[in-house]
Amino acid sequence: MSNSLHHPLQFHPARATAWQLRSQRLEFGSVPRLMGIVNTTPDSFSDGGRFLEVEAAVAHGLQLAADGADILDVGGESTRPYSEAVDEEEELRRVMPVVERLAAQTDVPISIDTSKAAVARAAIAAGAQIINDVTGLEGDAAMLAVAHETGAGVCAMHMAGTPQTMQDNPHYEKVVSEIASYLTKRLDALLAAGIDPTKISLDPGIGFGKTHEHNVTLMANCYQFHEIGCPLLVGHSRKGFLAKVLDNKEADRTAATMGGAAALAVQGVQVIRVHDVRPVREALLAFEACLAGELPS
């Protein structure tokens, strides 16, 4: 690849270049890796109910892998605003058959999207590589121990409040610096719990206790979080602030998601969590080629 003066890797030379998972390793290049979303829920904000049955969820995960997903993120509890909490038994019932079958049928790393330590432990035992916890590994006191004992990769996210309260009245004096401070403190807590620093990624939590204005500000300033020293994972896919940008609540948000992905790629963000893997992947391939002035080898 040519040394374009506009290439994001030149703007962010100190960004993390790899993420060690439980037994796999993700290397990062000039465009983000894609985490494909596999929701086994009836009430997720964008695709709730579509993949509630095991067969449908597994087929969807395998299709995302075929479309170019680098990670498959399986979740059994919606975390959309004002969603209902799910008990441990129900969450296990939803996710475990999907994790087990995907682990047997693809080498793409599987992430378990949960804030419950028992669910995380079971999923890792079944073949998952990553614990993706929207509570920053704070929601369950046992989660830090599970992460340490299993050796899983972890993603700690910022969320103000809980899904039931986070959108009541989000307020920050300086949203970027406040979230950077929180993520730095969570990194310190994870390290103190004995978690290998190479296994930690951080997520600013787009849409989790933020207004549309906060979300746009964060999207423009994700590069600042590289200073913390961990890979960044950002999930902006299909979220409400994109409808605000488009001034159309009913708009299909796929193209807007692709535009957001390009903005994150410019900033050197390492992982983007998306519903629509193929179009985002194709957009990023074109972004990379046009920025570098070279066709892919």
mmCIF file of N, CA and C in Angstrom, residues 24 58 61-62 64-66 69 72 98-110 127:
data_model
loop_
_atom_site.group_PDB
_atom_site.id
_atom_site.type_symbol
_atom_site.label_atom_id
_atom_site.label_comp_id
_atom_site.label_asym_id
_atom_site.label_seq_id
_atom_site.Cartn_x
_atom_site.Cartn_y
_atom_site.Cartn_z
ATOM 1 N N GLN A 24 -7.301 -17.180 19.899
ATOM 2 C CA GLN A 24 -7.052 -16.603 18.581
ATOM 3 C C GLN A 24 -6.535 -15.184 18.752
ATOM 4 N N VAL A 58 -28.228 -19.346 13.717
ATOM 5 C CA VAL A 58 -27.011 -19.993 13.225
ATOM 6 C C VAL A 58 -26.817 -19.682 11.745
ATOM 7 N N GLY A 61 -25.576 -16.168 11.422
ATOM 8 C CA GLY A 61 -24.175 -16.057 11.788
ATOM 9 C C GLY A 61 -23.253 -16.579 10.696
ATOM 10 N N LEU A 62 -23.603 -17.708 10.118
ATOM 11 C CA LEU A 62 -22.779 -18.278 9.043
ATOM 12 C C LEU A 62 -22.793 -17.384 7.809
ATOM 13 N N LEU A 64 -23.156 -14.076 7.884
ATOM 14 C CA LEU A 64 -22.294 -12.947 8.225
ATOM 15 C C LEU A 64 -20.823 -13.319 8.051
ATOM 16 N N ALA A 65 -20.472 -14.538 8.459
ATOM 17 C CA ALA A 65 -19.096 -15.008 8.277
ATOM 18 C C ALA A 65 -18.742 -15.060 6.792
ATOM 19 N N ALA A 66 -19.656 -15.577 5.985
ATOM 20 C CA ALA A 66 -19.427 -15.642 4.539
ATOM 21 C C ALA A 66 -19.314 -14.245 3.937
ATOM 22 N N ALA A 69 -17.450 -11.142 7.995
ATOM 23 C CA ALA A 69 -17.324 -10.783 9.410
ATOM 24 C C ALA A 69 -16.045 -11.374 9.994
ATOM 25 N N LEU A 72 -18.178 -12.825 15.318
ATOM 26 C CA LEU A 72 -19.628 -12.988 15.412
ATOM 27 C C LEU A 72 -20.035 -12.739 16.858
ATOM 28 N N VAL A 98 -26.714 -21.581 19.958
ATOM 29 C CA VAL A 98 -26.169 -20.809 18.839
ATOM 30 C C VAL A 98 -24.654 -20.752 18.935
ATOM 31 N N VAL A 99 -24.124 -20.465 20.111
ATOM 32 C CA VAL A 99 -22.669 -20.436 20.298
ATOM 33 C C VAL A 99 -22.067 -21.795 19.988
ATOM 34 N N GLU A 100 -22.669 -22.839 20.508
ATOM 35 C CA GLU A 100 -22.139 -24.189 20.297
ATOM 36 C C GLU A 100 -22.082 -24.547 18.819
ATOM 37 N N ARG A 101 -23.143 -24.267 18.107
ATOM 38 C CA ARG A 101 -23.193 -24.658 16.691
ATOM 39 C C ARG A 101 -22.297 -23.784 15.825
ATOM 40 N N LEU A 102 -22.244 -22.487 16.118
ATOM 41 C CA LEU A 102 -21.350 -21.622 15.351
ATOM 42 C C LEU A 102 -19.891 -22.006 15.600
ATOM 43 N N ALA A 103 -19.544 -22.309 16.841
ATOM 44 C CA ALA A 103 -18.171 -22.696 17.154
ATOM 45 C C ALA A 103 -17.765 -23.966 16.417
ATOM 46 N N ALA A 104 -18.738 -24.844 16.184
ATOM 47 C CA ALA A 104 -18.459 -26.102 15.480
ATOM 48 C C ALA A 104 -18.392 -25.927 13.969
ATOM 49 N N GLN A 105 -18.961 -24.833 13.453
ATOM 50 C CA GLN A 105 -19.113 -24.696 12.001
ATOM 51 C C GLN A 105 -18.289 -23.583 11.371
ATOM 52 N N THR A 106 -17.654 -22.732 12.165
ATOM 53 C CA THR A 106 -16.835 -21.664 11.591
ATOM 54 C C THR A 106 -15.642 -21.389 12.500
ATOM 55 N N ASP A 107 -14.555 -20.927 11.877
ATOM 56 C CA ASP A 107 -13.373 -20.524 12.627
ATOM 57 C C ASP A 107 -13.406 -19.046 12.991
ATOM 58 N N VAL A 108 -14.427 -18.330 12.540
ATOM 59 C CA VAL A 108 -14.541 -16.911 12.898
ATOM 60 C C VAL A 108 -14.736 -16.804 14.410
ATOM 61 N N PRO A 109 -13.957 -15.980 15.100
ATOM 62 C CA PRO A 109 -14.094 -15.873 16.553
ATOM 63 C C PRO A 109 -15.503 -15.461 16.961
ATOM 64 N N ILE A 110 -15.985 -16.066 18.032
ATOM 65 C CA ILE A 110 -17.319 -15.770 18.548
ATOM 66 C C ILE A 110 -17.187 -14.942 19.814
ATOM 67 N N GLY A 127 -16.858 -22.429 23.349
ATOM 68 C CA GLY A 127 -16.041 -22.044 22.204
ATOM 69 C C GLY A 127 -15.950 -20.565 21.912
#
